[in-house]
Coordinates of C-alpha atoms in Angstrom, one line a residue:
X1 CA 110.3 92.9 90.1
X2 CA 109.3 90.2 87.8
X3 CA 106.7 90.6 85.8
X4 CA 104.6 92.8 83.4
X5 CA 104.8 96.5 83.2
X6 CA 100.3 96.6 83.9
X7 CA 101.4 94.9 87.8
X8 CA 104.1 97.5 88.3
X9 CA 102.3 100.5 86.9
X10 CA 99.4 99.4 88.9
X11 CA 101.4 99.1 92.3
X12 CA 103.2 102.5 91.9
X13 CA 100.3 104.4 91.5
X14 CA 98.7 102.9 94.8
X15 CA 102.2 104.0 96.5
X16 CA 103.7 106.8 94.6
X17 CA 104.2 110.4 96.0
X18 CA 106.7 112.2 94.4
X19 CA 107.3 114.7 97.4
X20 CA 107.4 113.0 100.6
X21 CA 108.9 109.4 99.8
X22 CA 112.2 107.6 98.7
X23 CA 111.4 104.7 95.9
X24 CA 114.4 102.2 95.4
X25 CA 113.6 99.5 92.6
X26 CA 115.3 96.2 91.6
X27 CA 114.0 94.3 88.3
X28 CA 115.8 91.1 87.9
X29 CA 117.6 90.9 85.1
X30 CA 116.0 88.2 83.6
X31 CA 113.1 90.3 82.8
X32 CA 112.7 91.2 79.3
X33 CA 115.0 94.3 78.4
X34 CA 111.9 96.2 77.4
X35 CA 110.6 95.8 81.0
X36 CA 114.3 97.2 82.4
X37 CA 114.2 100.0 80.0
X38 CA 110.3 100.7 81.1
X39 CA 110.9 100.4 84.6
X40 CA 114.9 102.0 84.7
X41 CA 114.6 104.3 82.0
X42 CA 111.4 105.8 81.1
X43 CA 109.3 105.5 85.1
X44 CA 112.4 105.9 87.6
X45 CA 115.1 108.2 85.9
X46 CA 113.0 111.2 85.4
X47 CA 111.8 111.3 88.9
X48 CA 113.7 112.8 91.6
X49 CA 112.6 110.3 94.4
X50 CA 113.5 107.6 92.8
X51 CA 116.7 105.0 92.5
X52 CA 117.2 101.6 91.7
X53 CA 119.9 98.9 91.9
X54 CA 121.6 97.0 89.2
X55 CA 119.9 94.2 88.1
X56 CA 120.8 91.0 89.6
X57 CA 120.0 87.2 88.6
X58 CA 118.1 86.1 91.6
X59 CA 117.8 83.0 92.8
X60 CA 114.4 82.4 95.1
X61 CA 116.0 80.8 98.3
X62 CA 119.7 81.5 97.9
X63 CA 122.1 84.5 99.2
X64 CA 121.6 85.8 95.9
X65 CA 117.8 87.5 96.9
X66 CA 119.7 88.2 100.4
X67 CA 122.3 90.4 98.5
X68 CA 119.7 92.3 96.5
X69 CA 117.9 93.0 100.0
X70 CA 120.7 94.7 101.5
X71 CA 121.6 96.4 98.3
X72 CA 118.4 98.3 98.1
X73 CA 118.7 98.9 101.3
X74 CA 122.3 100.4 101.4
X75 CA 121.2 102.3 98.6
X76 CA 118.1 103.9 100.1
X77 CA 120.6 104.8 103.2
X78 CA 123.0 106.5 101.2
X79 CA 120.5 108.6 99.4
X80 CA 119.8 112.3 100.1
X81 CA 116.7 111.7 101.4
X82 CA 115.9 111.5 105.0
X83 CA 113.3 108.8 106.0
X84 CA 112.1 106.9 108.9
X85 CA 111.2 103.4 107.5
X86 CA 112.2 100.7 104.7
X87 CA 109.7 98.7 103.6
X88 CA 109.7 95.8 101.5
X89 CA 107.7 95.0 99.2
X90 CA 107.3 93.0 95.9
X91 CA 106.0 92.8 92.6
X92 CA 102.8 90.2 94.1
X93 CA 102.4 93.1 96.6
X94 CA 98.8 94.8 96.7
X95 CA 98.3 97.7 99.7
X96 CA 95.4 97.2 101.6
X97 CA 95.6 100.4 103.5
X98 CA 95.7 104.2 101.4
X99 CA 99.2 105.5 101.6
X100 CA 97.1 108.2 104.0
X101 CA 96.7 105.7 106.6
X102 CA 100.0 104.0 106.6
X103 CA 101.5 107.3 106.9
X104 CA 99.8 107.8 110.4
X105 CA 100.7 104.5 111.5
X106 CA 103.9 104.7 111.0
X107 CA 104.1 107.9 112.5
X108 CA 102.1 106.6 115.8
X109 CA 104.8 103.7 116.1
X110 CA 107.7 103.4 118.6
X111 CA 110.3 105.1 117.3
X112 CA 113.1 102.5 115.4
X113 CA 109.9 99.9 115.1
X114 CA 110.9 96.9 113.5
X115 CA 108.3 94.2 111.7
X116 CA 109.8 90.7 111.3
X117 CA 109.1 87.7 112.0
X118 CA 111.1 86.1 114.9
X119 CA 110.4 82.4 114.3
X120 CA 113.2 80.4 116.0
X121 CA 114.7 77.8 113.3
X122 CA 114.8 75.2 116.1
X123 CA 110.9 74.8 115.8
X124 CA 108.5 77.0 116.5
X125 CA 104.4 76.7 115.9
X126 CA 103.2 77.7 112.7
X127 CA 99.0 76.8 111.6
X128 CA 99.2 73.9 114.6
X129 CA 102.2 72.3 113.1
X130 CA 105.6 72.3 114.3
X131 CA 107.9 73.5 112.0
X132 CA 111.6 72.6 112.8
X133 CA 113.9 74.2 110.1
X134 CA 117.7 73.2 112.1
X135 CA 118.2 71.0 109.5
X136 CA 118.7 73.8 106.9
X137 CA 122.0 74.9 108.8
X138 CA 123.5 71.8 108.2
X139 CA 121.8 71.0 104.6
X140 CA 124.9 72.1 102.2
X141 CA 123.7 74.1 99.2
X142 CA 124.9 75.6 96.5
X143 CA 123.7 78.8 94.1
X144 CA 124.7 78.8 90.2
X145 CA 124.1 82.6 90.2
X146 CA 121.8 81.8 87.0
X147 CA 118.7 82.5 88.8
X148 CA 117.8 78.7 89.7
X149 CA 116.9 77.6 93.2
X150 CA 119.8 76.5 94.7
X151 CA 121.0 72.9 94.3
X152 CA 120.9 70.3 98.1
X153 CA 124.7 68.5 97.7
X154 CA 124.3 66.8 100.9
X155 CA 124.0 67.2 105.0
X156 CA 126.9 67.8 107.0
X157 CA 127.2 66.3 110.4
X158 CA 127.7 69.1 112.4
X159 CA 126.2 73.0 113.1
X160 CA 129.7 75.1 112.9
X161 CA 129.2 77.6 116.0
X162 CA 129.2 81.3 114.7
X163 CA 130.2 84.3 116.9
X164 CA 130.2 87.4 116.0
X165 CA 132.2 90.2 116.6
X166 CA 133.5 92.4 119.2
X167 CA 135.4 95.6 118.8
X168 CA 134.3 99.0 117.2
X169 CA 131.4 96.9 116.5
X170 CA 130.2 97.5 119.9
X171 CA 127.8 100.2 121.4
X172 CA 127.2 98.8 124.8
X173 CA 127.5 96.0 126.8
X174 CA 123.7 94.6 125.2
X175 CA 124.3 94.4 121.8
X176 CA 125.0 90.9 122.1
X177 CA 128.1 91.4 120.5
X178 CA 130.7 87.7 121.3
X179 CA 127.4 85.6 121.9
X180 CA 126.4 82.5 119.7
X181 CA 124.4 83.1 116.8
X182 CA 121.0 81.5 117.5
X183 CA 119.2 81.9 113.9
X184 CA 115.5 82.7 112.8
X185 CA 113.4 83.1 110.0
X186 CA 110.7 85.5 108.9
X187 CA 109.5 86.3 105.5
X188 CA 111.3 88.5 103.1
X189 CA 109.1 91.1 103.1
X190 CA 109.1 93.3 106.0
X191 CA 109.0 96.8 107.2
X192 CA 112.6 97.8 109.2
X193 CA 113.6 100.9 111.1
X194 CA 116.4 103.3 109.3
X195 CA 118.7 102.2 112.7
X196 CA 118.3 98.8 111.7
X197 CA 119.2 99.2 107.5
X198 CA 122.0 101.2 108.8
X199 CA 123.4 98.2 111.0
X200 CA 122.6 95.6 108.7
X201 CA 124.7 97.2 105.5
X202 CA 127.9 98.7 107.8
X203 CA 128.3 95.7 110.4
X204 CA 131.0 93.4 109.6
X205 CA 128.6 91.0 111.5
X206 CA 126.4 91.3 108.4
X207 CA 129.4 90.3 106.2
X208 CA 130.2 87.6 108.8
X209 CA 126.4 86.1 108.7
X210 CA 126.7 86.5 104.7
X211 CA 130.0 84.6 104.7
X212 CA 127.9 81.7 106.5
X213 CA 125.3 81.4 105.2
X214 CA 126.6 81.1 101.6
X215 CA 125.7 77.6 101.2
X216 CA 123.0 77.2 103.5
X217 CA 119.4 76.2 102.3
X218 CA 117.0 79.1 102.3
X219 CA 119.8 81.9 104.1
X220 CA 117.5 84.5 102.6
X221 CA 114.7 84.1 104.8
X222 CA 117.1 84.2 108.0
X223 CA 119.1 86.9 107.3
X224 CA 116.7 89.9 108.7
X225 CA 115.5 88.4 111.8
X226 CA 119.1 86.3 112.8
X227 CA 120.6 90.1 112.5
X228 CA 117.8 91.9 115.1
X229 CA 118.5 89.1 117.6
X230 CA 121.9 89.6 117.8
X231 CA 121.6 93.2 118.4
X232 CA 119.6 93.5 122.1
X233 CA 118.8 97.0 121.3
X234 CA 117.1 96.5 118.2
X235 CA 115.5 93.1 119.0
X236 CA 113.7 95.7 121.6
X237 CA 112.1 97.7 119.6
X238 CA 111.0 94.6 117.2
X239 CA 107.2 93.5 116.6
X240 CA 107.6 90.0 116.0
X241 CA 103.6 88.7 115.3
X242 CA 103.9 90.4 111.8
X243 CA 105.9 92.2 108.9
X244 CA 102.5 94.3 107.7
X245 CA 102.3 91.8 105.3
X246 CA 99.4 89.8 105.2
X247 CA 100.0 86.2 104.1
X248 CA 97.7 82.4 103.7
X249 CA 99.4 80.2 104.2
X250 CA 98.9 76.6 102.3
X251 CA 101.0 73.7 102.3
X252 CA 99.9 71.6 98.7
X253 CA 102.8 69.8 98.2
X254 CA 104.7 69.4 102.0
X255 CA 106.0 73.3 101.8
X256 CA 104.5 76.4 103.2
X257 CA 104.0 78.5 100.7
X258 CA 101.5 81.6 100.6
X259 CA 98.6 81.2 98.3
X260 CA 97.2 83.7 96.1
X261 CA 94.2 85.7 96.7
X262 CA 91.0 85.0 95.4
X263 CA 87.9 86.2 96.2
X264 CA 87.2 83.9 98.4
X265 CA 89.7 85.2 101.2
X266 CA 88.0 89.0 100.9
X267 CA 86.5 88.3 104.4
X268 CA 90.4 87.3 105.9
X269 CA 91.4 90.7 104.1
X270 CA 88.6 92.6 105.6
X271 CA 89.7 91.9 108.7
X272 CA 93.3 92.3 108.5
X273 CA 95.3 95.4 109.9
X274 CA 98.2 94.7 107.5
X275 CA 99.1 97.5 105.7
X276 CA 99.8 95.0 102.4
X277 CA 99.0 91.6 101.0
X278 CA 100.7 89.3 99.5
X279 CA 100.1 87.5 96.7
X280 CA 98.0 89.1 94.0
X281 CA 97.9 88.9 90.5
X282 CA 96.7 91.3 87.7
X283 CA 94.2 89.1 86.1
X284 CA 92.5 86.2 86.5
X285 CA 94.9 83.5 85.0
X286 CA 93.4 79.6 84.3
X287 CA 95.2 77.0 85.8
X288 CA 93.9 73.6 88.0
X289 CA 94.7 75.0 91.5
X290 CA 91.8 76.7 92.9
X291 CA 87.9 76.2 92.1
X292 CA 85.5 78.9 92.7
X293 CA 82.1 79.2 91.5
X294 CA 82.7 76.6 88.9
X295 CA 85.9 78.3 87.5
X296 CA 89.2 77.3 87.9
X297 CA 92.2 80.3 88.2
X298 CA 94.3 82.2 90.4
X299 CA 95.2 86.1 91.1
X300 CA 92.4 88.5 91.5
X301 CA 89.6 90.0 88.9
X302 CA 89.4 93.9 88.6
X303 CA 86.1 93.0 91.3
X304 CA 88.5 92.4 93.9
X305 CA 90.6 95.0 93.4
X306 CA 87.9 97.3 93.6
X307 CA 86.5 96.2 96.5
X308 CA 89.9 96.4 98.1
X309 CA 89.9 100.5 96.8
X310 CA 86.8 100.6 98.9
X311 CA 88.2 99.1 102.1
X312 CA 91.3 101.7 101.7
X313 CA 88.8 104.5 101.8
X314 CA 86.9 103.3 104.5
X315 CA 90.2 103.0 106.5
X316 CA 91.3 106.9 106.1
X317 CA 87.8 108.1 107.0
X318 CA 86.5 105.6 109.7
X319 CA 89.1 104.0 111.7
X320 CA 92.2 105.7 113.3
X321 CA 95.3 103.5 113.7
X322 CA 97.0 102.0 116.5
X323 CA 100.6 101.7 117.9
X324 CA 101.8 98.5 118.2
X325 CA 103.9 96.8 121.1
X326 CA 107.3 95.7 120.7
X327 CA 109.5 93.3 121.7
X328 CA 106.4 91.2 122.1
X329 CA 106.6 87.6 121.4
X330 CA 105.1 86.4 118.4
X331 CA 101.2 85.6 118.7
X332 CA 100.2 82.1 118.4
X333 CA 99.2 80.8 114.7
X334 CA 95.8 78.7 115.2
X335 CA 95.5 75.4 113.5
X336 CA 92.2 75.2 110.8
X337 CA 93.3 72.1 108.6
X338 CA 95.8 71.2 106.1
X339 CA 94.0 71.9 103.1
X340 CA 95.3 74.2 100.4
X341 CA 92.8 77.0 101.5
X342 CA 92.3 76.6 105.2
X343 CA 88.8 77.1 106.7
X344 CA 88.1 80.2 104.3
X345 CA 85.0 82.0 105.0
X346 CA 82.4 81.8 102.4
X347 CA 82.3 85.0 99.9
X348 CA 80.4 87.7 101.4

């Protein structure tokens, strides 16, 4: 969390339930102090379902976002409370589905599902282009721990081979345990099985990959997926086409990065079975990015946001949810164009 209270409040009561689920929170610590003290003090401390972490000075793209990942998560595990499923979600995050509905899916899934992306860094096809992200293994970088991206000193001529361990480590012959590390990405946000958070905070692989990847270029996007393939047993039981998260994708200046949600992608959300999107914004805030109907801004209007109350309504009383396959590769990402917003229907 990084933002204004309104988002949060707004977020929490799409999700909330104070009896039947575990809510673990992390605002950065750069936030104001009256946002900590709003969040920590006055929403999470009086309710019994709910923990949080200390706040840390993230930094987007460095081991620093990794390490508040798996602290939320070890901290979730360690709780009293028994649950199935850890899912991650941010402060852009908007459910598309009622809390009903994702209840039942979940429920309907193979049992220890995991959603992640499994794309291989080596290349792999994303919107018709092919994205080869090797280089980042050899790209040295380096985090201030102040919050900044993290700074590119220089390339290094070779990929160091990394193995991980053997010993009490292993629980068959299939976990892949003494096999080279072959790395992927997926994004951040994603919806893991309790099996998985419990071998991704207790391996000493995880402090192995962590140890790695310390100066590594974007190590928080890999850690997740690099983690599943090494395990056989959990890489089984993955869903690698999506994390529940829906995401459009634009490339404006010669980086992916997801674009936020206007109005004008209500037709892509329509038709989504994600259970969240990704990004929205509380308001309509000015700015020279998007045009739509002769206005400039980003984020979302209270219109949209109603509409999508409408959509969550319709989905708990008309359509019953489906169990997904797993260990299926991932589905192929069509190409539309290279434009900021990609071949967007028009508004309905």
């Amino acid at each position: 969390v990084f933002i204004r209270y309104e988002a949060f409040s707004r977020l929490m009561t799409d999700i909330y339930d104070n009896d039947n689920h575990l809510y673990v929170f992390h605002v950065d610590i750069k936030s104001e102090k009256s946002l900590l003290k709003k969040i920590y003090n006055d929403y999470c401390d009086p309710k019994a379902n709910c923990d949080r972490i200390s706040p840390r000075n993230v930094g987007w793209g460095g081991l620093s976002t990794g390490e508040m990942m798996l602290a939320l998560m070890q901290q979730a595990y360690e709780s009293s409370f028994k649950w199935d499923y850890f899912i991650l979600i941010g402060h852009e995050s908007v459910p598309l589905k009622s809390l009903h509905f994702t209840e039942r899916f979940l429920a309907i899934q193979p049992k220890g599902s995991n959603f992640v992306n499994c794309w291989e860094v080596e290349g792999y096809d994303f919107w018709g282009q092919w994205e080869d992200n090797s280089s980042r293994l050899t790209r040295i970088a380096v985090e201030d721990f102040n919050g900044s991206m993290p700074s590119v000193l220089g390339q290094s001529r070779i990929v160091p081979t990394l193995r991980f361990l053997g010993g009490e480590e292993s629980e068959s012959e299939e976990d892949g345990i003494g096999s080279v590390v072959r790395f992927y990405k997926s994004i951040q946000l994603a919806v893991v099985s309790n099996e998985f958070v419990q071998y991704a905070i207790y391996s000493q692989n995880t402090r192995l990959l962590l140890i790695y990847m310390s100066n590594i270029k974007n190590s928080d996007e890999m850690i997740l997926p690099t983690l599943l393939h090494a395990n056989k047993t959990l890489s089984a039981k993955t869903h690698c086409a999506s994390t529940l998260h829906f995401n459009h994708w634009s490339r404006p200046g010669g980086s992916w990065h997801p674009a936020y949600l206007t109005l004008e992608h209500l037709p892509l959300l329509l038709n989504s079975s994600d259970l969240f999107a990704r990004k929205m914004e509380l308001e309509l805030i000015p700015n020279d990015r998007v045009k739509l109907n002769g206005k400039k801004f980003a984020g979302y209007s209270a219109d949209i946001y109603e509409i999508l109350l409408k959509i969550r309504k319709l989905y708990d009383e008309k359509v019953e949810p489906i169990a997904l396959s797993v260990g299926a590769p991932p589905s192929p990402v069509y190409n539309t164009n290279s434009k900021r917003i990609p071949s967007v229907p028009k508004p309905v």
